[in-house]
Short mmCIF file of C-alpha atoms in Angstrom, two decimals:
data_model
loop_
_atom_site.label_atom_id
_atom_site.label_comp_id
_atom_site.label_asym_id
_atom_site.label_seq_id
_atom_site.Cartn_x
_atom_site.Cartn_y
_atom_site.Cartn_z
CA MET A 14 86.16 122.80 130.68
CA ALA A 15 87.09 126.24 129.35
CA SER A 16 90.76 125.91 130.32
CA ILE A 17 91.24 122.54 128.61
CA LEU A 18 89.47 123.82 125.48
CA THR A 19 91.84 126.81 125.40
CA GLN A 20 94.83 124.52 125.84
CA LEU A 21 93.64 122.24 123.04
CA ALA A 22 93.09 125.17 120.68
CA GLU A 23 96.57 126.55 121.42
CA LEU A 24 98.20 123.18 120.82
CA LYS A 25 96.31 122.70 117.56
CA ALA A 26 97.66 126.05 116.32
CA SER A 27 101.21 125.21 117.45
CA PRO A 28 103.85 122.91 115.87
CA VAL A 29 102.29 120.09 117.91
CA GLY A 30 99.27 120.35 115.61
CA LYS A 31 101.40 119.46 112.60
CA THR A 32 102.83 116.46 114.45
CA VAL A 33 99.34 115.28 115.37
CA ASN A 34 98.11 115.66 111.79
CA ALA A 35 101.12 113.73 110.50
CA ARG A 36 100.46 110.92 112.98
CA LEU A 37 96.78 110.73 111.98
CA PHE A 38 97.85 110.53 108.32
CA GLU A 39 100.20 107.65 109.22
CA PHE A 40 97.31 105.83 110.89
CA LYS A 41 95.11 106.20 107.79
CA LYS A 42 97.93 105.00 105.57
CA LEU A 43 98.51 101.94 107.74
CA GLY A 44 94.82 101.06 107.59
CA GLN A 45 95.04 100.98 103.79
CA SER A 46 98.13 98.75 103.77
CA THR A 47 98.55 94.98 103.80
CA GLU A 48 96.92 92.41 106.05
CA GLU A 49 100.36 91.60 107.44
CA LYS A 50 101.11 95.19 108.48
CA ILE A 51 97.68 95.56 110.06
CA PHE A 52 98.20 92.30 111.96
CA LEU A 53 101.56 93.55 113.26
CA GLU A 54 99.77 96.64 114.60
CA LEU A 55 97.25 94.39 116.30
CA CYS A 56 100.22 92.67 117.97
CA PHE A 57 101.55 96.06 119.09
CA CYS A 58 98.22 96.84 120.75
CA LEU A 59 98.28 93.46 122.51
CA LEU A 60 101.79 94.31 123.73
CA THR A 61 100.84 97.69 125.17
CA ALA A 62 97.93 96.41 127.30
CA ASN A 63 99.05 97.29 130.86
CA TYR A 64 102.42 98.30 129.44
CA SER A 65 103.92 101.54 128.18
CA ALA A 66 103.46 102.68 124.59
CA GLU A 67 107.17 103.50 124.36
CA GLY A 68 108.13 100.04 125.59
CA GLY A 69 105.71 98.48 123.12
CA ILE A 70 107.18 100.49 120.23
CA ARG A 71 110.70 99.43 121.20
CA ILE A 72 109.78 95.74 121.36
CA GLN A 73 107.70 95.91 118.18
CA ARG A 74 110.74 97.23 116.32
CA ALA A 75 113.06 94.64 117.86
CA ILE A 76 110.91 91.58 117.11
CA GLY A 77 109.51 92.81 113.79
CA LYS A 78 108.20 90.00 111.61
CA GLY A 79 108.94 87.55 114.40
CA PHE A 80 105.35 88.23 115.46
CA LEU A 81 104.37 86.22 112.38
CA THR A 82 106.73 83.28 112.82
CA LEU A 83 107.97 82.69 116.38
CA ASN A 84 106.40 79.87 118.36
CA GLU A 85 105.13 80.54 121.88
CA ASN A 86 108.37 79.62 123.68
CA GLU A 87 110.49 81.63 121.24
CA MET A 88 108.14 84.60 121.57
CA ALA A 89 108.29 84.46 125.37
CA ALA A 90 112.09 84.32 125.25
CA GLU A 91 112.24 87.36 122.95
CA LEU A 92 109.84 89.34 125.12
CA LYS A 93 111.83 88.45 128.24
CA LYS A 94 115.10 89.42 126.53
CA HIS A 95 113.70 92.86 125.80
CA GLY A 96 112.50 93.39 129.37
CA TYR A 97 108.79 92.81 128.85
CA ARG A 98 106.83 92.41 132.09
CA PHE A 99 104.52 89.53 131.12
CA PRO A 100 106.50 87.41 128.64
CA ASN A 101 104.69 84.08 129.01
CA THR A 102 101.07 85.18 129.12
CA ARG A 103 101.54 87.77 126.40
CA ALA A 104 103.43 85.35 124.14
CA ALA A 105 100.42 83.02 124.31
CA ARG A 106 98.09 85.84 123.27
CA LEU A 107 100.35 87.00 120.44
CA VAL A 108 100.66 83.51 118.97
CA ARG A 109 96.95 82.84 119.39
CA ALA A 110 96.16 86.08 117.54
CA ARG A 111 97.50 84.48 114.34
CA GLU A 112 94.21 82.65 113.97
CA HIS A 113 92.91 86.00 112.68
CA LEU A 114 95.69 86.53 110.14
CA GLY A 115 94.10 86.76 106.71
CA LYS A 116 90.70 87.58 108.22
CA ILE A 117 91.30 91.04 109.67
CA LYS A 118 90.73 93.20 106.59
CA PRO A 119 87.55 91.30 105.61
CA ALA A 120 86.27 91.74 109.18
CA LEU A 121 87.07 95.46 109.12
CA ALA A 122 85.25 95.85 105.80
CA SER A 123 82.16 94.05 107.08
CA PHE A 124 81.26 96.74 109.65
CA GLN A 125 80.05 100.28 108.94
CA ASP A 126 79.64 101.19 112.61
CA GLU A 127 82.91 101.62 114.54
CA LYS A 128 81.42 100.67 117.89
CA GLN A 129 80.00 97.45 116.47
CA LEU A 130 83.40 96.69 114.96
CA ARG A 131 85.04 97.29 118.33
CA GLN A 132 82.54 94.95 119.96
CA TRP A 133 83.47 92.26 117.43
CA LEU A 134 87.16 92.66 118.30
CA VAL A 135 86.43 92.46 122.03
CA ALA A 136 84.46 89.25 121.46
CA ASN A 137 86.91 87.62 119.06
CA VAL A 138 90.50 88.72 119.76
CA TYR A 139 91.80 87.08 122.92
CA GLY A 140 93.30 89.77 125.15
CA PHE A 141 91.40 92.68 123.61
CA GLY A 142 89.09 94.74 125.81
CA TYR A 143 87.53 98.07 124.90
CA LYS A 144 90.77 99.99 125.34
CA GLU A 145 92.94 97.64 123.29
CA SER A 146 90.33 97.38 120.52
CA SER A 147 89.92 101.16 120.41
CA HIS A 148 93.71 101.61 120.35
CA PHE A 149 94.08 99.18 117.44
CA LEU A 150 91.29 100.78 115.42
CA ARG A 151 92.62 104.30 116.06
CA ASN A 152 96.08 103.19 114.93
CA ILE A 153 94.70 101.99 111.59
CA GLY A 154 92.75 105.15 110.87
CA TYR A 155 89.42 104.94 112.68
CA GLU A 156 88.45 108.17 114.40
CA SER A 157 85.34 107.76 116.54
CA LEU A 158 86.48 105.66 119.49
CA ALA A 159 88.10 106.74 122.74
CA ILE A 160 91.21 105.13 124.20
CA VAL A 161 90.31 105.47 127.87
CA ASP A 162 93.72 105.15 129.50
CA PHE A 163 94.22 106.15 133.14
CA HIS A 164 96.54 108.97 131.99
CA ILE A 165 93.53 110.40 130.16
CA VAL A 166 91.17 109.73 133.07
CA ASP A 167 93.53 111.58 135.43
CA LEU A 168 93.47 114.57 133.10
CA LEU A 169 89.67 114.51 132.95
CA GLU A 170 89.61 114.41 136.75
CA LYS A 171 91.96 117.41 137.00
CA CYS A 172 89.59 119.31 134.72
CA THR A 173 86.61 118.17 136.86
CA LEU A 174 85.08 116.48 133.81
CA ALA A 175 85.02 112.98 135.32
CA GLU A 176 86.00 111.00 138.40
CA ARG A 177 88.64 108.28 138.36
CA PRO A 178 86.95 104.89 138.76
CA LYS A 179 88.37 102.32 141.15
CA THR A 180 88.10 99.70 138.44
CA MET A 181 87.49 100.10 134.71
CA THR A 182 84.34 98.13 133.99
CA PRO A 183 82.87 98.10 130.45
CA LYS A 184 80.01 100.30 131.68
CA ARG A 185 82.41 102.85 133.18
CA TYR A 186 84.56 102.78 130.05
CA LEU A 187 81.58 103.73 127.88
CA GLU A 188 80.58 106.49 130.31
CA LEU A 189 84.08 107.97 130.12
CA GLU A 190 84.05 107.61 126.35
CA SER A 191 80.82 109.62 126.31
CA CYS A 192 82.55 112.32 128.37
CA LEU A 193 85.40 112.43 125.84
CA GLU A 194 82.91 112.59 122.97
CA LYS A 195 81.40 115.73 124.51
CA LEU A 196 84.85 117.26 124.94
CA GLY A 197 85.73 116.38 121.35
CA ARG A 198 82.57 118.05 120.04
CA LYS A 199 83.32 121.20 122.04
CA ALA A 200 86.92 121.23 120.76
CA GLY A 201 85.92 120.44 117.17
CA MET A 202 88.07 117.29 117.16
CA THR A 203 87.57 113.62 116.42
CA LEU A 204 88.26 111.27 119.31
CA ALA A 205 91.40 110.06 117.50
CA GLU A 206 92.70 113.62 117.28
CA LEU A 207 91.63 114.50 120.81
CA ASP A 208 93.43 111.49 122.26
CA LEU A 209 96.76 112.54 120.75
CA TYR A 210 96.43 116.06 122.15
CA LEU A 211 95.37 114.85 125.61
CA TRP A 212 98.24 112.36 125.64
CA TYR A 213 100.61 115.20 124.72
CA ILE A 214 99.24 117.36 127.56
CA GLU A 215 99.86 114.52 130.02
CA THR A 216 103.22 113.25 128.71
CA GLY A 217 104.69 115.86 126.36
CA LYS A 218 104.80 113.26 123.56
CA VAL A 219 102.79 112.33 120.47
CA LEU A 220 103.08 108.54 120.20
CA LYS A 221 100.77 105.90 118.78
#
């Protein structure tokens, strides 16, 4: 663990630290914005499930407010046009997500506990598991949930902090989240902050 803690401390003191802080500020700002903007971020997190963050960002920019208006066939055609891997199934999820439009901010305000809020999202947003729900909440300013992506798991395995599971069950997800919580405490970072640094270590990029 010592080597990863040293690496995290060095990154925090480097220009990467400023980039991470700026990204966290953007997340907070988004969480205080309109229902529509928050819904569009929810759509982004549906897009990136089993897909790259960079690809999701590109498609989010291309479709824009179409996430609010396109019907399922139109959405599938747009996703296919932009090279998305699962155009039909994901179009259905994106259109179905509109049933929550107008209800997201009230739902967010009704929970004090982030893990309970995540559980509500898992239970109510079709296509959201723990990872997608954590990703969405992190991207709108929440700080206490881990985005347990296999890139992150591979890094934990390299540092002998955890073993890569064959499948990501909810139980295993929470165990890995606990491992990241311990690392975050040692590093003096929130899980939101830690995720951005770990992602940078693995990919050389600070995305969302």
